[in-house]
Every structure is written in C-alpha cells, then in structure tokens.
C-alpha cells in the first residue's frame, strides 16, 4: 500500500476508535505482530476499540478496504494465532472491551466483555461468593477471556470442569461485514443468554477458532458458588509411566479441581522460576485465603519451611488441588487421591506448590525479572487415557533420537501433564534454548527494539532446530491420535479433517467471512 493509502486507513480507524487508540509506530506494530514464538508480517496499524459498535465498524471498514483484521487479547500465544500473514493487516487490540456487564446471581451466569482479564473477573466474582467453573489460565493476570475462548484454554478448574468452552453459555460476535449476532438462547428476542443448547450449538462454532470465524465481543459464562473448602496434595514418582498412570486414575475418578504433573526437567525449571517479589506476594495471598489467622500463619509457615525443598532432582511430581463445599468432603477426596498415588509408588510431599497456586492463581509474566534470553516453545497434545502411555513413550523415543543435536545447541525439553475433565490427558513438551535475538522483543513495556531487530542477523541455528523439532513432535503426536488446543496457524487442523467436514468448515467460513478478511490462516483457512 502507498503511504497516502496508509494514512487514509489510519485516519478512518482514528475516526472510529479515537486517535489515541490507533498506533502506527514501527516498534508498536512490531510488538503486536509478534507472539511468544514467531514474528509475522509487520501490520499496518494497531487499533483498540472500546465497545462492540466500534469493533463492528472497524471490521466493516477493513472488509470494504480489502484489509485483514486480526483479534489479539493478552498476547500469550505460541502458535501464530494473531501474527499477520501480510502487511495489509490491522491488529485489533481487544483489551478495550473489558467491562463486566452483568453478574446474575439468581440465574447463575456472568456477562463479560472479552477484553476482561481472568484475574479481574475472578476477583469480582469471588467478592460476591461466586466463580466460573473454568476460571482461567495461569497467565490470567494478563490473559483475556476472549483469548482463552479462542484458544480452547484449560487450566484452573479444568480437571473437574473441562476446558473454557464448557463454561460458555452464549456469545455476542461481530462478523466480517460488521453485523453483530448472538448465540444460544440469546439469539431469540426477549429470551436472554442463560442457556446454550437451544437448537444447533452455534456457540461452539466461534470457540477455539482463534478468531477465524468472527470477533467475539461479549461472553456469557456459567457461575458456581465459590467452593469454601480446599485440600492439597503433592506426590513424587521415580518414573514417567507411574506418574501418568496415577494422574490418569485421579482424573477419571473426578476427585480434583486441578491435577497436573511435571517431569524432572520441568521440576528443575519451576524450582528456579519465581522471583523474591512473587514469593512474598504468594505468601500474603495464602494468608488472605486461609480460613483464619491461625490457619493462615500455619499455612505460610509450612510453605516457608518446605518451600522449594519439595523439588527433588530427578523426580516427577503430581500437584493436586481439591475443591469441596465441606471440609469432610475435601478431606475424603484427598484420602482417595492419596490412596491412588500410593498404589502407583508415590512418595507424599508437602503441598507447597498447590497451596501457593490457590493463594495466587495468576502469575504476572510482565515483570522485568522475567525478561531473559531463555525461550521455551510448548507443543500441546491431548489423548484418551488409553493412548497416553504409548504417546509418552513415542515422544521420549523421538527426543532420545535427537539428543546429540539438542546437546550441541544446549537445548533441553521439559514435559507437563494435565488431566482434562474425565476423558483426556494432556502431554505437553516444552523446548528450552537460548536466543539472544528474540530478547529484543520486549514483552513487558509493549515495545520492541525495532532497530536492533531490523539489523539482526539470520535466525540462530538453535532456534531453527527448535522449530524443526516441534514439527517432528507434531508428527509423532498425530501418529498417536492427538488433538490440540491453541490451534492458531501452527497445528494441522483443516488438512486432518474428513473431506466432507473440511468442506463444511470452509462453507461456514464463506458464510460468515466471504472475502476471507478475518484472520486468514487460522485453522488452516486461507
């Protein structure tokens, strides 16, 4: 596009959202065009609407002007979900749509703008004695509701309640032409958003799509009463097979709100992860979330005394968080978890990590102490419980075959495991390596060192190998029957569908975005 055309585009965006909400500085555009894994084409502009009507006007304008429109939430994607494929793109910063619209205690739902962070939503609901069943990713200090809905996120509450999609009742969505539609019972005039499955599930159409089908503007989520009692468990294992067997049994039994595990390398990484400031903050949070002053001091003392001593080198560790509405119920669940873990050869540890997680469920990753040249590249995969052991073995075999090359680059791989609902097991390898060049992307101040990157040399060999290793991991996962979340542009979604299903998905895309202006490339849709 010519300079004059660029100016016209930015002027129109400024008319819609206000000049203070349109950014054209190269460093700003570069930051918003880069996720935690890769840099896309340099977007033309970044715009931050403050309500659904502004967003709808932006989409209608972009479609009419043959521009690509891409939604971005908190920005914690590793799968190119919002990185542009071409420069004629406008990145829409969705964090301006952050209002909690309604907390309906009688009908047990909350309506919230998709730019609201999970932390803000959690704290607002907790103050009134409520919570959503799934209540956010660990990055929920900054991550937004809409981002998690688009990525198929799971973490807090997910062993008991499943992924974020299972918490959604209805959506408000802006389509490529600027139309605004509603799903579920909210699509009928005068009914409201309290029920999802009123006819075909159109709500699901706009979930886990990385914004490929439309821009979610508002979500209605289920509420549950905030569980008054918790119990915690930590268990170490000598090998991965026993770990995953125990985690699988705990997940299938429906005993825990969250049940996840770390392999030995990830145990080492987590033992070094937090800063002194965060240690102090989470102790204060543990104190505030305890049943009383004595219980609070007791919990903090146990964490302070045991702390990271539970991170014994060479062990796998399962972390368990249990919710219940009675102390006896929580204790009974923990007893059952303990029995399962012991049958699989576990050694019980002081549960400092799950206590800390509940004391401070969301981590602020945007702090200067976290800025480092050490990168990590996760590759998630989910399996039925019966196929998880073979998948773990195949992943381990692949990493063994690549060990010499990994050693040459000083590269390591850690793995985390998560029981998702009663039916799925997540195995997620994370590749760790150093990349001085990527350090120029400042994830803290929302700027990038544009000049340094502009003069950067060719991508480091270690980084090239890390991405090649991810492709090998994806192939092994596919061979073992994996599905994925946070699909973005990184996983082979559309090519792996049945031919008729792929045709149907393309037809739906054509119906809601006939010109292909909304985040092309996501889900494999171009």
Coordinates of C-alpha atoms in Angstrom, one line a residue:
X1 CA 0.0 0.0 0.0
X2 CA 1.2 3.5 -0.7
X3 CA 1.9 6.0 2.1
X4 CA -1.2 8.0 1.2
X5 CA -3.4 4.9 1.4
X6 CA -1.8 4.0 4.8
X7 CA -2.6 7.5 6.0
X8 CA -6.2 7.2 4.8
X9 CA -6.6 3.9 6.6
X10 CA -5.2 5.2 9.9
X11 CA -7.4 8.3 9.6
X12 CA -10.5 6.2 9.2
X13 CA -9.6 4.0 12.2
X14 CA -9.0 7.1 14.3
X15 CA -12.4 8.4 13.3
X16 CA -14.0 5.2 14.6
X17 CA -11.9 4.5 17.8
X18 CA -10.3 7.8 18.5
X19 CA -6.7 8.9 17.5
X20 CA -5.4 7.9 20.9
X21 CA -6.4 4.3 20.2
X22 CA -4.6 3.9 16.9
X23 CA -0.9 3.0 16.9
X24 CA 1.3 3.2 13.9
X25 CA 4.8 3.5 15.4
X26 CA 7.0 0.7 14.0
X27 CA 8.0 -0.6 17.4
X28 CA 4.3 -0.8 18.5
X29 CA 3.3 -2.6 15.3
X30 CA 6.2 -5.0 15.6
X31 CA 5.3 -5.9 19.1
X32 CA 1.7 -6.6 18.2
X33 CA 2.8 -8.6 15.1
X34 CA 4.9 -11.0 17.2
X35 CA 3.8 -13.7 19.6
X36 CA 5.9 -15.7 22.0
X37 CA 7.1 -18.0 19.2
X38 CA 7.4 -16.1 16.0
X39 CA 7.3 -12.8 14.2
X40 CA 4.7 -12.2 11.5
X41 CA 4.4 -9.6 8.7
X42 CA 4.5 -6.1 10.1
X43 CA 0.9 -5.0 10.5
X44 CA -0.2 -1.7 9.1
X45 CA -1.8 -0.4 12.3
X46 CA -3.0 -1.4 15.8
X47 CA -6.4 -0.2 16.9
X48 CA -8.1 -0.6 20.3
X49 CA -11.9 -0.3 20.2
X50 CA -13.8 0.4 23.4
X51 CA -17.1 -1.3 22.6
X52 CA -18.8 -3.7 20.3
X53 CA -20.2 -1.0 18.0
X54 CA -16.7 0.4 17.4
X55 CA -15.4 -3.1 16.7
X56 CA -18.2 -3.8 14.2
X57 CA -17.4 -0.5 12.3
X58 CA -13.7 -1.5 12.2
X59 CA -14.5 -4.9 10.8
X60 CA -16.9 -3.5 8.2
X61 CA -14.3 -0.9 7.1
X62 CA -11.4 -3.5 6.9
X63 CA -13.6 -5.8 4.8
X64 CA -14.6 -3.0 2.4
X65 CA -11.0 -1.8 2.1
X66 CA -9.6 -5.3 1.5
X67 CA -7.6 -5.2 4.7
X68 CA -7.1 -8.2 7.0
X69 CA -8.5 -7.8 10.6
X70 CA -6.9 -9.9 13.4
X71 CA -8.1 -10.1 17.0
X72 CA -5.5 -10.0 19.8
X73 CA -6.1 -10.5 23.5
X74 CA -3.4 -10.7 26.2
X75 CA -0.8 -11.9 23.6
X76 CA 0.3 -15.2 25.2
X77 CA 0.1 -17.3 22.1
X78 CA 2.8 -19.6 20.8
X79 CA 1.0 -20.7 17.7
X80 CA 0.9 -17.6 15.5
X81 CA -2.8 -17.1 16.4
X82 CA -2.6 -13.3 15.8
X83 CA 0.6 -12.9 13.8
X84 CA -0.2 -11.4 10.3
X85 CA 0.4 -13.2 7.1
X86 CA 0.6 -10.0 5.1
X87 CA 1.3 -6.3 5.8
X88 CA -2.1 -5.1 4.7
X89 CA -3.4 -6.1 8.2
X90 CA -4.9 -4.3 11.1
X91 CA -4.5 -5.9 14.5
X92 CA -7.4 -5.2 16.8
X93 CA -6.4 -5.0 20.5
X94 CA -9.4 -6.4 22.2
X95 CA -8.5 -5.3 25.7
X96 CA -10.7 -2.2 25.5
X97 CA -13.8 -4.5 25.7
X98 CA -13.1 -5.2 29.3
X99 CA -16.4 -4.4 31.1
X100 CA -18.1 -6.9 33.4
X101 CA -21.7 -6.3 32.1
X102 CA -23.8 -8.3 34.5
X103 CA -23.4 -10.7 37.4
X104 CA -26.7 -12.6 37.6
X105 CA -26.7 -14.5 40.9
X106 CA -30.2 -15.8 40.5
X107 CA -29.8 -17.2 37.0
X108 CA -26.1 -18.2 37.7
X109 CA -24.3 -16.5 34.9
X110 CA -22.0 -13.6 34.2
X111 CA -21.8 -11.5 31.0
X112 CA -18.4 -10.1 30.4
X113 CA -16.5 -8.3 27.7
X114 CA -13.9 -10.4 26.0
X115 CA -11.1 -8.0 26.8
X116 CA -11.5 -8.5 30.6
X117 CA -8.7 -10.4 32.2
X118 CA -9.4 -13.6 34.1
X119 CA -7.8 -12.1 37.2
X120 CA -10.3 -9.2 37.1
X121 CA -13.2 -11.5 36.6
X122 CA -12.1 -13.9 39.3
X123 CA -11.7 -11.2 41.9
X124 CA -15.0 -9.5 41.1
X125 CA -16.9 -12.8 41.3
X126 CA -15.1 -14.1 44.4
X127 CA -16.1 -10.9 46.3
X128 CA -19.7 -12.0 45.8
X129 CA -19.1 -15.6 46.6
X130 CA -19.1 -17.0 43.0
X131 CA -16.7 -18.3 40.4
X132 CA -16.8 -19.6 36.9
X133 CA -16.2 -23.4 36.6
X134 CA -13.1 -23.0 34.5
X135 CA -11.6 -19.7 35.8
X136 CA -8.6 -19.0 33.7
X137 CA -5.1 -19.9 32.6
X138 CA -2.0 -19.3 34.8
X139 CA -1.3 -16.2 32.6
X140 CA -4.8 -14.9 33.6
X141 CA -3.1 -11.9 35.3
X142 CA -2.9 -10.5 31.7
X143 CA -4.7 -13.1 29.5
X144 CA -8.2 -12.2 28.5
X145 CA -11.5 -14.0 28.5
X146 CA -11.7 -13.8 24.7
X147 CA -8.2 -15.1 24.2
X148 CA -8.9 -18.2 26.2
X149 CA -12.2 -18.8 24.4
X150 CA -10.5 -18.5 21.1
X151 CA -7.6 -20.9 22.1
X152 CA -9.5 -23.7 23.8
X153 CA -7.7 -23.0 27.0
X154 CA -7.7 -25.2 30.0
X155 CA -6.0 -25.0 33.5
X156 CA -7.7 -23.6 36.6
X157 CA -10.7 -25.8 37.4
X158 CA -10.2 -27.9 34.3
X159 CA -9.7 -31.4 35.7
X160 CA -13.2 -31.1 37.3
X161 CA -14.9 -28.8 34.8
X162 CA -13.1 -29.3 31.5
X163 CA -11.9 -26.6 29.1
X164 CA -13.0 -23.0 28.8
X165 CA -15.6 -23.9 26.1
X166 CA -17.6 -26.0 28.7
X167 CA -18.1 -22.9 30.8
X168 CA -19.6 -20.8 28.0
X169 CA -23.4 -20.3 27.7
X170 CA -23.6 -17.8 24.8
X171 CA -21.6 -15.3 22.8
X172 CA -22.0 -11.9 21.1
X173 CA -20.0 -12.0 17.9
X174 CA -19.1 -9.3 15.3
X175 CA -18.9 -10.7 11.8
X176 CA -16.6 -9.6 9.0
X177 CA -19.3 -7.3 7.4
X178 CA -20.0 -5.6 10.8
X179 CA -23.1 -7.5 11.7
X180 CA -23.4 -8.4 15.4
X181 CA -25.1 -11.7 16.2
X182 CA -25.8 -13.7 19.4
X183 CA -25.8 -17.4 20.0
X184 CA -27.6 -19.9 22.3
X185 CA -30.9 -18.8 23.9
X186 CA -29.7 -15.1 23.5
X187 CA -30.3 -15.4 19.7
X188 CA -34.1 -15.3 20.4
X189 CA -35.5 -11.9 21.1
X190 CA -36.5 -11.4 24.7
X191 CA -35.1 -14.7 26.0
X192 CA -31.6 -13.9 27.3
X193 CA -28.3 -15.7 27.4
X194 CA -28.9 -18.3 30.2
X195 CA -29.0 -21.5 28.0
X196 CA -26.6 -22.7 25.3
X197 CA -28.2 -25.6 23.6
X198 CA -31.2 -24.0 22.0
X199 CA -31.1 -25.9 18.8
X200 CA -27.8 -26.5 17.0
X201 CA -24.8 -25.3 19.1
X202 CA -23.8 -22.2 17.2
X203 CA -21.8 -21.0 20.3
X204 CA -19.3 -23.8 19.7
X205 CA -18.8 -22.5 16.2
X206 CA -17.0 -19.4 17.5
X207 CA -14.9 -21.2 20.2
X208 CA -11.3 -22.4 19.8
X209 CA -11.3 -20.8 16.3
X210 CA -8.5 -18.2 17.0
X211 CA -10.9 -15.6 15.7
X212 CA -11.2 -17.2 12.3
X213 CA -15.0 -17.2 12.2
X214 CA -15.6 -13.8 13.8
X215 CA -14.7 -11.4 16.6
X216 CA -16.2 -12.4 20.0
X217 CA -17.2 -9.2 21.8
X218 CA -19.0 -10.5 24.9
X219 CA -19.3 -13.9 26.6
X220 CA -21.9 -15.3 29.0
X221 CA -20.3 -17.8 31.3
X222 CA -21.7 -20.2 33.9
X223 CA -21.4 -19.4 37.6
X224 CA -20.8 -21.8 40.5
X225 CA -20.8 -20.9 44.2
X226 CA -17.2 -20.4 45.3
X227 CA -16.0 -23.6 47.0
X228 CA -15.5 -22.9 50.7
X229 CA -13.1 -25.8 51.4
X230 CA -9.9 -26.9 49.7
X231 CA -7.4 -29.7 50.2
X232 CA -4.0 -30.1 48.6
X233 CA -1.6 -32.9 47.7
X234 CA 1.9 -33.3 46.1
X235 CA 3.3 -36.6 45.3
X236 CA 6.7 -37.6 43.8
X237 CA 7.3 -40.5 41.5
X238 CA 10.5 -42.1 40.2
X239 CA 9.4 -42.6 36.6
X240 CA 7.0 -41.1 34.0
X241 CA 4.9 -44.2 33.4
X242 CA 3.8 -44.4 37.1
X243 CA 3.2 -40.7 37.1
X244 CA 0.9 -40.7 34.1
X245 CA -0.9 -43.8 35.3
X246 CA -1.7 -42.2 38.7
X247 CA -2.7 -38.9 37.1
X248 CA -5.0 -40.7 34.7
X249 CA -6.7 -42.6 37.5
X250 CA -7.2 -39.4 39.6
X251 CA -8.6 -37.6 36.5
X252 CA -11.0 -40.4 35.6
X253 CA -12.2 -40.6 39.2
X254 CA -13.2 -36.9 39.2
X255 CA -11.6 -36.2 42.5
X256 CA -9.6 -33.0 41.8
X257 CA -10.3 -29.5 40.5
X258 CA -6.8 -29.4 39.1
X259 CA -4.4 -32.4 38.7
X260 CA -1.2 -32.0 36.8
X261 CA 2.4 -33.3 36.8
X262 CA 5.9 -32.1 36.0
X263 CA 8.8 -34.2 34.6
X264 CA 12.3 -33.9 36.2
X265 CA 13.5 -31.1 33.9
X266 CA 10.3 -29.1 34.4
X267 CA 10.7 -29.6 38.2
X268 CA 14.1 -28.0 37.9
X269 CA 12.7 -25.1 35.8
X270 CA 9.9 -24.5 38.2
X271 CA 12.3 -24.5 41.2
X272 CA 14.1 -21.6 39.6
X273 CA 11.0 -19.8 38.2
X274 CA 9.7 -17.3 40.8
X275 CA 11.2 -14.1 41.9
X276 CA 11.6 -12.9 45.6
X277 CA 8.9 -10.4 45.0
X278 CA 6.5 -13.2 43.8
X279 CA 7.4 -15.4 46.8
X280 CA 6.4 -12.6 49.2
X281 CA 3.2 -11.9 47.2
X282 CA 2.0 -15.5 47.2
X283 CA 2.7 -16.0 50.9
X284 CA 0.5 -12.9 51.5
X285 CA -2.2 -14.4 49.2
X286 CA -2.0 -17.7 51.0
X287 CA -2.5 -15.9 54.3
X288 CA -5.5 -13.9 53.0
X289 CA -7.1 -17.1 51.5
X290 CA -6.8 -19.2 54.7
X291 CA -9.7 -19.9 57.0
X292 CA -8.4 -17.7 59.8
X293 CA -5.4 -16.0 61.3
X294 CA -4.0 -19.2 62.9
X295 CA -4.7 -21.3 59.8
X296 CA -3.1 -18.6 57.7
X297 CA 0.1 -18.4 59.7
X298 CA 0.2 -22.2 59.8
X299 CA -0.1 -22.5 56.0
X300 CA 2.5 -19.8 55.4
X301 CA 4.9 -21.4 57.9
X302 CA 4.6 -24.8 56.1
X303 CA 5.3 -23.2 52.7
X304 CA 8.2 -21.2 54.0
X305 CA 9.8 -24.2 55.8
X306 CA 9.2 -26.7 52.9
X307 CA 9.3 -24.2 50.0
X308 CA 11.3 -25.5 47.1
X309 CA 12.8 -28.4 49.1
X310 CA 9.9 -30.4 47.6
X311 CA 11.6 -30.1 44.2
X312 CA 13.8 -33.1 44.5
X313 CA 16.1 -33.6 41.5
X314 CA 15.2 -36.5 39.2
X315 CA 11.6 -36.9 40.3
X316 CA 8.3 -36.4 38.7
X317 CA 5.7 -34.5 40.8
X318 CA 1.9 -34.6 40.7
X319 CA 0.2 -31.5 42.1
X320 CA -3.4 -31.7 43.3
X321 CA -6.0 -29.0 44.1
X322 CA -9.3 -30.1 45.5
X323 CA -12.5 -28.1 45.9
X324 CA -15.5 -29.0 48.0
X325 CA -18.3 -27.4 49.9
X326 CA -17.5 -29.2 53.1
X327 CA -14.2 -29.8 55.0
X328 CA -15.1 -33.5 55.3
X329 CA -15.7 -33.8 51.6
X330 CA -12.4 -32.2 50.7
X331 CA -10.6 -34.5 53.2
X332 CA -12.3 -37.6 51.8
X333 CA -11.3 -36.7 48.2
X334 CA -7.7 -36.1 49.3
X335 CA -7.7 -39.5 51.0
X336 CA -8.8 -41.2 47.8
X337 CA -6.2 -39.3 45.8
X338 CA -3.5 -40.3 48.3
X339 CA -4.6 -44.0 48.0
X340 CA -4.3 -43.8 44.2
X341 CA -0.9 -42.2 44.3
X342 CA 0.5 -44.7 46.8
X343 CA -0.7 -47.6 44.8
X344 CA 1.4 -46.3 42.0
X345 CA 4.5 -45.9 44.2
X346 CA 4.3 -42.3 45.1
X347 CA 6.1 -40.5 48.0
X348 CA 4.0 -37.8 49.5
X349 CA 5.4 -34.3 49.7
X350 CA 4.5 -31.1 51.5
X351 CA 1.9 -29.4 49.1
X352 CA 3.6 -26.0 49.0
X353 CA 3.0 -25.6 45.2
X354 CA -0.8 -26.3 45.1
X355 CA -1.2 -24.1 48.2
X356 CA 0.8 -21.3 46.5
X357 CA -1.2 -21.7 43.3
X358 CA -4.5 -21.3 45.1
X359 CA -3.1 -18.4 47.1
X360 CA -2.0 -16.6 43.9
X361 CA -3.7 -18.4 40.9
X362 CA -2.5 -16.0 38.3
X363 CA 1.1 -15.1 37.5
X364 CA 2.2 -11.7 36.2
X365 CA 4.7 -12.6 33.5
X366 CA 5.2 -9.0 32.5
X367 CA 7.8 -8.2 35.1
X368 CA 11.4 -7.1 34.4
X369 CA 12.9 -10.0 36.3
X370 CA 11.3 -12.5 33.9
X371 CA 13.0 -11.0 30.8
X372 CA 15.6 -13.5 29.7
X373 CA 17.2 -15.0 26.6
X374 CA 15.9 -18.4 27.6
X375 CA 13.0 -19.2 25.3
X376 CA 10.5 -22.0 25.5
X377 CA 8.3 -23.5 22.8
X378 CA 5.4 -25.6 24.0
X379 CA 3.7 -28.3 21.8
X380 CA 0.5 -29.4 23.4
X381 CA -1.3 -32.7 22.7
X382 CA -4.4 -34.4 24.2
X383 CA -5.2 -38.1 24.2
X384 CA -7.7 -40.5 25.5
X385 CA -6.4 -42.0 28.7
X386 CA -5.8 -45.4 27.0
X387 CA -3.4 -43.9 24.4
X388 CA -1.5 -41.5 26.6
X389 CA 1.2 -44.1 27.8
X390 CA 2.1 -45.1 24.2
X391 CA 2.2 -41.4 23.2
X392 CA 4.5 -40.6 26.1
X393 CA 6.8 -43.4 25.1
X394 CA 6.9 -42.3 21.4
X395 CA 7.7 -38.7 22.4
X396 CA 10.5 -39.9 24.7
X397 CA 11.9 -42.1 21.8
X398 CA 11.9 -39.1 19.5
X399 CA 13.7 -36.9 22.0
X400 CA 16.3 -39.7 22.5
X401 CA 16.9 -39.8 18.8
X402 CA 17.6 -36.1 18.8
X403 CA 19.7 -35.9 21.9
X404 CA 23.0 -35.4 20.3
X405 CA 21.8 -32.4 18.3
X406 CA 19.9 -31.0 21.3
X407 CA 23.1 -31.2 23.3
X408 CA 25.0 -29.4 20.6
X409 CA 22.7 -26.4 20.9
X410 CA 22.4 -26.6 24.7
X411 CA 18.8 -27.4 24.3
X412 CA 16.5 -29.2 26.8
X413 CA 12.9 -30.4 26.9
X414 CA 10.6 -30.5 29.9
X415 CA 7.2 -32.0 30.0
X416 CA 4.0 -31.2 31.8
X417 CA 0.9 -33.4 32.0
X418 CA -2.7 -32.4 32.8
X419 CA -5.9 -34.4 33.4
X420 CA -8.6 -32.5 31.4
X421 CA -12.0 -33.5 32.6
X422 CA -12.5 -37.2 32.9
X423 CA -11.8 -38.1 29.3
X424 CA -8.5 -36.5 28.3
X425 CA -4.8 -36.4 29.2
X426 CA -2.6 -33.6 28.0
X427 CA 1.1 -34.2 27.3
X428 CA 3.0 -31.0 26.6
X429 CA 6.7 -31.0 25.9
X430 CA 8.4 -27.6 26.2
X431 CA 11.6 -27.0 24.3
X432 CA 14.1 -24.7 26.1
X433 CA 17.0 -22.9 24.5
X434 CA 18.8 -19.5 24.5
X435 CA 18.1 -17.0 21.7
X436 CA 19.8 -13.6 22.2
X437 CA 18.0 -12.2 19.1
X438 CA 14.5 -12.8 20.4
X439 CA 15.4 -10.9 23.6
X440 CA 14.8 -7.7 21.5
X441 CA 11.0 -8.4 21.7
X442 CA 10.1 -6.7 25.0
X443 CA 7.1 -8.4 26.4
X444 CA 7.0 -6.0 29.4
X445 CA 6.7 -2.5 28.1
X446 CA 4.7 -3.4 24.9
X447 CA 7.6 -2.2 22.7
X448 CA 10.1 -3.9 20.6
X449 CA 13.7 -2.9 19.9
X450 CA 12.8 -2.3 16.2
X451 CA 16.3 -1.0 15.2
X452 CA 18.1 -4.0 16.8
X453 CA 15.7 -6.4 15.1
X454 CA 16.0 -4.6 11.8
X455 CA 19.8 -5.1 11.9
X456 CA 19.6 -8.7 13.3
X457 CA 21.5 -11.5 11.7
X458 CA 19.9 -14.6 10.3
X459 CA 17.8 -16.6 12.8
X460 CA 20.1 -18.6 15.1
X461 CA 20.7 -22.3 14.2
X462 CA 19.4 -23.4 17.6
X463 CA 16.1 -21.6 17.0
X464 CA 15.7 -23.2 13.6
X465 CA 16.4 -26.6 15.1
X466 CA 13.8 -25.9 17.9
X467 CA 11.1 -25.3 15.4
X468 CA 12.1 -28.3 13.3
X469 CA 12.0 -30.4 16.5
X470 CA 8.4 -29.1 17.1
X471 CA 7.4 -30.3 13.6
X472 CA 8.8 -33.8 14.5
X473 CA 6.9 -33.7 17.8
X474 CA 3.7 -32.8 15.9
X475 CA 4.2 -35.8 13.6
X476 CA 4.6 -38.2 16.4
X477 CA 1.6 -36.8 18.2
X478 CA -0.5 -37.1 15.1
X479 CA 0.6 -40.8 14.7
X480 CA -0.6 -41.4 18.3
X481 CA -4.0 -39.9 17.9
X482 CA -3.5 -36.5 19.4
X483 CA -5.8 -33.5 19.2
X484 CA -4.7 -30.0 20.1
X485 CA -5.8 -26.7 21.6
X486 CA -4.4 -23.2 20.8
X487 CA -4.5 -24.3 17.2
X488 CA -3.7 -20.9 15.5
X489 CA -1.7 -21.4 12.4
X490 CA 0.7 -23.9 13.9
X491 CA -1.3 -27.2 14.0
X492 CA -2.7 -29.0 11.0
X493 CA -6.4 -28.7 11.7
X494 CA -8.2 -28.4 8.4
X495 CA -6.0 -30.9 6.5
X496 CA -6.7 -33.6 9.1
X497 CA -10.5 -33.4 8.9
X498 CA -12.7 -35.8 6.9
X499 CA -13.1 -34.3 3.4
X500 CA -16.8 -33.6 3.9
X501 CA -16.1 -32.0 7.2
X502 CA -13.4 -29.8 5.8
X503 CA -15.8 -28.7 3.0
X504 CA -18.4 -27.9 5.6
X505 CA -15.9 -25.8 7.7
X506 CA -14.9 -23.9 4.5
X507 CA -18.6 -23.3 3.7
X508 CA -19.2 -21.9 7.2
X509 CA -16.2 -19.6 6.8
X510 CA -17.5 -18.4 3.5
X511 CA -20.9 -17.7 5.1
X512 CA -19.5 -15.5 7.9
X513 CA -16.5 -14.1 6.1
X514 CA -16.9 -14.5 2.3
X515 CA -13.9 -12.3 1.4
X516 CA -11.6 -14.1 3.9
X517 CA -10.7 -10.8 5.7
X518 CA -10.9 -12.2 9.3
X519 CA -7.6 -13.7 10.5
X520 CA -6.8 -15.9 7.5
X521 CA -4.5 -18.8 8.1
X522 CA -6.0 -19.8 11.4
X523 CA -7.4 -23.3 11.5
X524 CA -5.8 -23.7 8.0
X525 CA -8.4 -21.4 6.4
X526 CA -7.0 -19.1 3.8

